[in-house]
Amino acid sequence: MKLHAVEVLYRERFGDHVLIRYRWTGTIPEPGQFVMARTATSRRGFEPFLSRPLFAHDYDGETLSLLFEIRGRGTALLASEEAGLLVSAPLGRGFLLDSGPVALVGGGVWVSPLKLLAKRLVRSGTTRDVYLEIPGTAPKAYAAWISENFPDATLVPTDGCKDPSQIVLSRLGDLTRYATVYASGPAEMLAAVKQVTAGTVPAQLATRERMACANGSCYGCAIPVWWRGERTYVRACVEGPVFPAEVLAW
Ligand SMILES: Cc1cc2nc3c(=O)[nH]c(=O)nc-3n(C[C@H](O)[C@H](O)[C@H](O)COP(=O)(O)OP(=O)(O)OC[C@H]3O[C@@H](n4cnc5c(N)ncnc54)[C@H](O)[C@@H]3O)c2cc1C
Ligand code: FES
């Protein structure tokens, strides 16, 4: 996979959450597509060797942004001020746009791909409701930033809640008023969305299987799906990472 050296224009950090904006004049990202990203150099040479998958968060025609949480070495390096950035072109299959009305549901810090999706829906005049969880673990600055960046969203604080996904989903009310529910969140939230929408309303889920090659050759991102009545596996990096909920076999 070709990685492009890009110019980082902006970096902001809210605790363990990081926003990077870089100049991008290549292929326009579709909502729900991701890029593979790694630092251009590090003190330890090529470490980390593998790039990390991150959703395209926002795009304005000239700059593309990534919103991520520092989890381990790869994301910590990406967050460091002096690091140069290498990124792939946008990859994978994203969300299919519906004419609405639609609901967007984001869990925890996994809301990243919903920004670009919301923007495209606004442009196509689609009626949408956005529900975003603000977990207790999120830094205050991040919560403030989310409310600024998703001004129309219903923010659902879940500090101390036993089952955050259910708290967020209970805010949607009658699901039959929606033509599609789009979700990006932790596995528990995606499973909950799949369960509540089954047989009622189509849902599209942004999955996050761990990835290595991201070009379809290693099968490291295999995800179970139903295909012609059989349980089988497809590659999340090529056939996904967004899937219709009813296709996912979990
Ligand atoms: C298609 C796709 C899009 C993604 N988009 C985003 C995004 O927009 N913002 C964001 O914050 N993260 C996103 N992720 C997750 C991100 O890629 C991982 O957090 C990152 O690769 C961790 O790398 P690391 O070197 O920092 O941590 P590692 O040292 O590799 O791992 C640190 C910890 O994070 C866990 N972890 C690593 N990868 C994942 C994963 N895919 N899912 C769940 N847990 C994981 C590990 O089990 C470990 O506990 C996305 C993942 C995929 C597959
Ligand atoms: S990450 Fe290698 S096939 Fe998907």
CSV table of C-alpha atoms and ligand atoms in Angstrom, one decimal:
chain,number,residue,atom,x,y,z
A,1,MET,CA,0.0,0.0,0.0
A,2,LYS,CA,1.3,3.4,-0.9
A,3,LEU,CA,1.8,5.8,2.0
A,4,HIS,CA,1.9,9.6,1.2
A,5,ALA,CA,3.9,12.1,3.3
A,6,VAL,CA,1.5,14.8,4.1
A,7,GLU,CA,1.8,18.2,5.7
A,8,VAL,CA,0.2,18.4,9.2
A,9,LEU,CA,-1.5,21.7,9.5
A,10,TYR,CA,-3.0,21.4,13.0
A,11,ARG,CA,-2.8,19.1,16.1
A,12,GLU,CA,-4.9,19.5,19.1
A,13,ARG,CA,-5.0,17.3,22.2
A,14,PHE,CA,-7.7,16.8,24.8
A,15,GLY,CA,-6.3,14.5,27.3
A,16,ASP,CA,-5.8,11.2,25.5
A,17,HIS,CA,-7.8,12.4,22.5
A,18,VAL,CA,-6.1,13.9,19.5
A,19,LEU,CA,-7.3,15.7,16.4
A,20,ILE,CA,-4.9,16.0,13.5
A,21,ARG,CA,-5.7,17.9,10.3
A,22,TYR,CA,-3.5,17.5,7.3
A,23,ARG,CA,-3.4,18.7,3.7
A,24,TRP,CA,-5.0,16.2,1.4
A,25,THR,CA,-5.5,16.7,-2.3
A,26,GLY,CA,-5.9,13.0,-3.2
A,27,THR,CA,-9.1,10.9,-3.5
A,28,ILE,CA,-12.0,12.4,-1.6
A,29,PRO,CA,-12.9,10.3,1.4
A,30,GLU,CA,-16.4,8.9,1.6
A,31,PRO,CA,-18.0,8.8,5.1
A,32,GLY,CA,-17.0,5.6,6.9
A,33,GLN,CA,-13.8,5.1,4.9
A,34,PHE,CA,-10.5,4.9,6.8
A,35,VAL,CA,-6.9,5.7,6.2
A,36,MET,CA,-3.8,3.8,7.4
A,37,ALA,CA,-1.5,6.2,9.2
A,38,ARG,CA,2.0,6.1,10.8
A,39,THR,CA,4.7,8.5,11.7
A,40,ALA,CA,7.3,9.3,9.1
A,41,THR,CA,10.2,8.9,11.4
A,42,SER,CA,10.7,8.1,15.0
A,43,ARG,CA,13.7,8.0,17.3
A,44,ARG,CA,13.6,4.2,16.9
A,45,GLY,CA,13.7,4.2,13.1
A,46,PHE,CA,10.8,2.4,11.6
A,47,GLU,CA,8.8,1.8,14.8
A,48,PRO,CA,6.0,1.2,14.7
A,49,PHE,CA,6.4,-0.8,11.5
A,50,LEU,CA,2.7,-1.2,10.8
A,51,SER,CA,0.4,1.7,10.1
A,52,ARG,CA,-2.7,2.2,12.2
A,53,PRO,CA,-6.3,2.3,10.8
A,54,LEU,CA,-8.2,5.5,11.6
A,55,PHE,CA,-11.5,6.7,10.2
A,56,ALA,CA,-11.6,9.8,8.0
A,57,HIS,CA,-13.2,12.2,10.5
A,58,ASP,CA,-13.7,15.4,8.4
A,59,TYR,CA,-12.8,16.7,5.0
A,60,ASP,CA,-13.2,20.2,3.6
A,61,GLY,CA,-11.9,19.9,0.1
A,62,GLU,CA,-8.3,20.6,1.1
A,63,THR,CA,-7.7,19.1,4.5
A,64,LEU,CA,-8.6,15.8,6.0
A,65,SER,CA,-8.8,15.2,9.7
A,66,LEU,CA,-8.4,12.2,12.0
A,67,LEU,CA,-9.8,12.0,15.6
A,68,PHE,CA,-8.4,9.3,17.8
A,69,GLU,CA,-7.7,8.1,21.2
A,70,ILE,CA,-4.1,7.2,22.3
A,71,ARG,CA,-4.3,3.5,23.0
A,72,GLY,CA,-0.7,2.2,22.6
A,73,ARG,CA,2.6,3.0,20.9
A,74,GLY,CA,1.3,3.6,17.4
A,75,THR,CA,-1.3,6.2,18.4
A,76,ALA,CA,1.1,7.8,20.9
A,77,LEU,CA,3.6,8.4,18.2
A,78,LEU,CA,1.0,9.8,15.9
A,79,ALA,CA,0.0,12.3,18.6
A,80,SER,CA,3.6,13.5,19.2
A,81,GLU,CA,4.1,17.1,18.1
A,82,GLU,CA,7.2,16.8,16.0
A,83,ALA,CA,6.2,13.6,14.2
A,84,GLY,CA,5.8,13.7,10.4
A,85,LEU,CA,2.8,11.9,9.0
A,86,LEU,CA,2.4,9.2,6.4
A,87,VAL,CA,-1.1,8.2,5.3
A,88,SER,CA,-2.7,6.0,2.7
A,89,ALA,CA,-5.5,7.2,0.4
A,90,PRO,CA,-9.0,6.6,1.9
A,91,LEU,CA,-9.8,2.8,2.0
A,92,GLY,CA,-12.6,0.4,2.4
A,93,ARG,CA,-16.4,0.7,2.0
A,94,GLY,CA,-18.1,3.4,4.0
A,95,PHE,CA,-21.8,4.2,4.8
A,96,LEU,CA,-24.4,4.1,2.1
A,97,LEU,CA,-26.3,7.4,2.1
A,98,ASP,CA,-30.0,7.1,2.8
A,99,SER,CA,-32.6,9.8,1.9
A,100,GLY,CA,-33.8,9.8,5.5
A,101,PRO,CA,-34.9,10.5,8.0
A,102,VAL,CA,-31.9,8.9,9.7
A,103,ALA,CA,-30.4,8.6,13.1
A,104,LEU,CA,-26.6,8.7,13.8
A,105,VAL,CA,-25.5,7.0,17.0
A,106,GLY,CA,-22.0,7.4,18.4
A,107,GLY,CA,-20.5,5.6,21.4
A,108,GLY,CA,-17.6,6.7,23.6
A,109,VAL,CA,-14.7,8.1,21.7
A,110,TRP,CA,-15.6,6.2,18.6
A,111,VAL,CA,-17.7,9.0,17.0
A,112,SER,CA,-15.0,9.9,14.5
A,113,PRO,CA,-16.7,8.8,11.2
A,114,LEU,CA,-20.0,10.4,12.0
A,115,LYS,CA,-18.8,13.9,11.4
A,116,LEU,CA,-18.2,13.4,7.7
A,117,LEU,CA,-21.4,11.4,7.5
A,118,ALA,CA,-23.4,14.2,9.1
A,119,LYS,CA,-21.9,16.7,6.8
A,120,ARG,CA,-22.8,14.7,3.7
A,121,LEU,CA,-26.3,14.2,5.0
A,122,VAL,CA,-26.7,18.0,5.5
A,123,ARG,CA,-25.5,18.6,2.0
A,124,SER,CA,-28.1,16.2,0.6
A,125,GLY,CA,-30.9,17.8,2.7
A,126,THR,CA,-31.5,14.5,4.7
A,127,THR,CA,-33.3,14.9,8.0
A,128,ARG,CA,-31.1,13.5,10.7
A,129,ASP,CA,-30.9,13.1,14.5
A,130,VAL,CA,-27.5,12.7,16.1
A,131,TYR,CA,-27.0,11.0,19.5
A,132,LEU,CA,-23.6,10.9,21.0
A,133,GLU,CA,-22.5,9.3,24.2
A,134,ILE,CA,-20.1,11.3,26.4
A,135,PRO,CA,-18.5,8.7,28.6
A,136,GLY,CA,-17.4,9.5,32.2
A,137,THR,CA,-13.8,8.7,31.1
A,138,ALA,CA,-13.8,11.5,28.5
A,139,PRO,CA,-11.7,14.5,29.4
A,140,LYS,CA,-13.8,17.7,29.9
A,141,ALA,CA,-12.1,19.5,27.1
A,142,TYR,CA,-13.1,16.6,24.7
A,143,ALA,CA,-16.8,16.8,25.8
A,144,ALA,CA,-16.7,20.6,25.2
A,145,TRP,CA,-15.1,20.1,21.8
A,146,ILE,CA,-17.7,17.5,20.8
A,147,SER,CA,-20.6,19.8,21.7
A,148,GLU,CA,-19.0,22.6,19.6
A,149,ASN,CA,-18.4,20.3,16.6
A,150,PHE,CA,-21.7,18.5,16.6
A,151,PRO,CA,-23.9,21.5,17.5
A,152,ASP,CA,-27.1,19.7,16.5
A,153,ALA,CA,-26.4,16.5,18.4
A,154,THR,CA,-28.1,15.2,21.5
A,155,LEU,CA,-25.2,14.5,23.9
A,156,VAL,CA,-25.8,11.7,26.4
A,157,PRO,CA,-23.5,11.6,29.4
A,158,THR,CA,-23.1,8.1,30.7
A,159,ASP,CA,-20.8,8.6,33.7
A,160,GLY,CA,-21.5,5.9,36.2
A,161,CYS,CA,-24.1,4.1,34.0
A,162,LYS,CA,-24.0,0.3,34.0
A,163,ASP,CA,-25.1,-0.1,30.4
A,164,PRO,CA,-24.1,3.0,28.5
A,165,SER,CA,-25.3,1.7,25.1
A,166,GLN,CA,-28.9,1.2,26.4
A,167,ILE,CA,-28.9,4.7,27.9
A,168,VAL,CA,-28.0,6.2,24.5
A,169,LEU,CA,-30.4,4.0,22.5
A,170,SER,CA,-33.3,4.7,24.9
A,171,ARG,CA,-33.0,8.4,23.7
A,172,LEU,CA,-33.8,7.4,20.1
A,173,GLY,CA,-37.4,6.6,21.1
A,174,ASP,CA,-39.6,5.1,18.3
A,175,LEU,CA,-37.2,3.6,15.8
A,176,THR,CA,-39.8,3.2,13.1
A,177,ARG,CA,-39.6,7.0,12.3
A,178,TYR,CA,-36.1,6.4,10.9
A,179,ALA,CA,-35.2,5.0,7.5
A,180,THR,CA,-31.7,4.0,8.6
A,181,VAL,CA,-29.7,4.0,11.8
A,182,TYR,CA,-26.0,4.6,11.5
A,183,ALA,CA,-23.7,3.6,14.3
A,184,SER,CA,-20.1,3.9,15.3
A,185,GLY,CA,-19.1,2.8,18.8
A,186,PRO,CA,-17.5,0.1,20.9
A,187,ALA,CA,-18.5,-3.5,20.2
A,188,GLU,CA,-21.2,-3.5,22.9
A,189,MET,CA,-22.9,-0.5,21.3
A,190,LEU,CA,-22.8,-2.0,17.8
A,191,ALA,CA,-24.2,-5.2,19.2
A,192,ALA,CA,-27.0,-3.3,21.0
A,193,VAL,CA,-27.9,-1.3,17.8
A,194,LYS,CA,-28.0,-4.5,15.8
A,195,GLN,CA,-30.3,-6.1,18.4
A,196,VAL,CA,-32.8,-3.2,18.7
A,197,THR,CA,-33.0,-2.5,15.0
A,198,ALA,CA,-33.4,-6.1,13.9
A,199,GLY,CA,-36.6,-6.5,11.9
A,200,THR,CA,-37.5,-2.8,12.5
A,201,VAL,CA,-35.2,-0.5,10.7
A,202,PRO,CA,-32.0,-1.1,8.6
A,203,ALA,CA,-28.8,-0.2,10.4
A,204,GLN,CA,-25.2,0.3,9.2
A,205,LEU,CA,-22.4,-0.3,11.6
A,206,ALA,CA,-18.9,1.0,11.4
A,207,THR,CA,-16.8,-1.9,12.7
A,208,ARG,CA,-13.2,-1.8,14.0
A,209,GLU,CA,-11.6,-5.2,13.5
A,210,ARG,CA,-7.8,-4.9,14.1
A,211,MET,CA,-6.0,-4.6,10.8
A,212,ALA,CA,-2.5,-5.3,9.5
A,213,CYS,CA,-2.1,-5.0,5.7
A,214,ALA,CA,-5.4,-3.2,5.0
A,215,ASN,CA,-5.2,-4.3,1.3
A,216,GLY,CA,-7.0,-7.6,1.5
A,217,SER,CA,-4.0,-9.9,1.5
A,218,CYS,CA,-3.5,-11.1,5.1
A,219,TYR,CA,-7.0,-11.9,6.3
A,220,GLY,CA,-6.1,-10.5,9.7
A,221,CYS,CA,-9.3,-8.5,9.8
A,222,ALA,CA,-11.7,-11.4,9.0
A,223,ILE,CA,-15.2,-10.7,10.3
A,224,PRO,CA,-18.0,-13.2,10.5
A,225,VAL,CA,-21.0,-12.6,8.2
A,226,TRP,CA,-24.1,-14.3,6.8
A,227,TRP,CA,-23.8,-15.0,3.1
A,228,ARG,CA,-26.6,-17.0,1.3
A,229,GLY,CA,-27.7,-18.6,4.6
A,230,GLU,CA,-24.1,-19.7,5.6
A,231,ARG,CA,-21.9,-18.2,8.2
A,232,THR,CA,-18.6,-17.2,6.6
A,233,TYR,CA,-15.9,-14.6,6.8
A,234,VAL,CA,-15.1,-11.4,4.8
A,235,ARG,CA,-12.2,-8.9,5.1
A,236,ALA,CA,-13.3,-5.8,7.0
A,237,CYS,CA,-10.6,-3.7,5.2
A,238,VAL,CA,-12.0,-4.5,1.8
A,239,GLU,CA,-15.6,-5.5,2.1
A,240,GLY,CA,-16.1,-3.1,5.1
A,241,PRO,CA,-15.4,-1.6,7.6
A,242,VAL,CA,-19.1,-0.5,7.4
A,243,PHE,CA,-21.6,-3.4,7.1
A,244,PRO,CA,-25.4,-3.7,7.2
A,245,ALA,CA,-26.3,-4.9,10.7
A,246,GLU,CA,-28.2,-8.0,9.5
A,247,VAL,CA,-25.1,-9.2,7.5
A,248,LEU,CA,-22.9,-9.4,10.6
A,249,ALA,CA,-22.9,-12.8,12.2
A,250,TRP,CA,-22.4,-11.8,15.8
B,1,LIG,C1,-11.3,0.7,10.3
B,1,LIG,C2,-10.8,1.3,11.7
B,1,LIG,C3,-11.0,2.6,11.9
B,1,LIG,C4,-10.6,3.1,13.2
B,1,LIG,N1,-10.8,4.4,13.4
B,1,LIG,C5,-10.4,4.9,14.6
B,1,LIG,C6,-10.6,6.3,14.9
B,1,LIG,O1,-11.1,7.1,14.1
B,1,LIG,N2,-10.3,6.8,16.1
B,1,LIG,C7,-9.7,5.9,17.1
B,1,LIG,O2,-9.4,6.4,18.2
B,1,LIG,N3,-9.5,4.6,16.8
B,1,LIG,C8,-9.8,4.1,15.6
B,1,LIG,N4,-9.5,2.8,15.4
B,1,LIG,C9,-8.8,2.0,16.4
B,1,LIG,C10,-7.3,2.3,16.2
B,1,LIG,O3,-6.9,1.8,14.9
B,1,LIG,C11,-6.5,1.5,17.3
B,1,LIG,O4,-6.8,2.1,18.5
B,1,LIG,C12,-5.0,1.7,17.0
B,1,LIG,O5,-4.7,0.9,15.9
B,1,LIG,C13,-4.2,1.2,18.2
B,1,LIG,O6,-2.9,1.2,17.9
B,1,LIG,P1,-1.7,1.5,19.0
B,1,LIG,O7,-0.4,1.1,18.4
B,1,LIG,O8,-1.9,2.8,19.6
B,1,LIG,O9,-2.2,0.5,20.1
B,1,LIG,P2,-1.8,-1.1,20.3
B,1,LIG,O10,-0.5,-1.1,21.1
B,1,LIG,O11,-1.8,-1.8,19.0
B,1,LIG,O12,-3.0,-1.5,21.2
B,1,LIG,C14,-3.3,-0.8,22.4
B,1,LIG,C15,-4.6,-1.4,22.9
B,1,LIG,O13,-5.7,-1.0,22.0
B,1,LIG,C16,-6.4,-2.2,21.6
B,1,LIG,N5,-6.7,-2.1,20.2
B,1,LIG,C17,-5.9,-2.0,19.2
B,1,LIG,N6,-6.6,-1.9,18.0
B,1,LIG,C18,-7.9,-2.0,18.3
B,1,LIG,C19,-9.1,-2.0,17.6
B,1,LIG,N7,-9.1,-1.9,16.3
B,1,LIG,N8,-10.3,-2.1,18.3
B,1,LIG,C20,-10.3,-2.1,19.6
B,1,LIG,N9,-9.2,-2.1,20.4
B,1,LIG,C21,-8.0,-2.1,19.8
B,1,LIG,C22,-5.4,-3.3,21.9
B,1,LIG,O14,-6.1,-4.6,22.1
B,1,LIG,C23,-4.7,-2.9,23.1
B,1,LIG,O15,-5.4,-3.2,24.3
B,1,LIG,C24,-10.0,2.2,14.1
B,1,LIG,C25,-9.8,0.9,13.8
B,1,LIG,C26,-10.2,0.4,12.6
B,1,LIG,C27,-10.0,-1.0,12.3
B,2,FES,S1,-6.0,-6.3,7.2
B,2,FES,FE1,-5.1,-7.7,5.9
B,2,FES,S2,-6.8,-8.5,4.8
B,2,FES,FE2,-7.7,-6.9,6.0
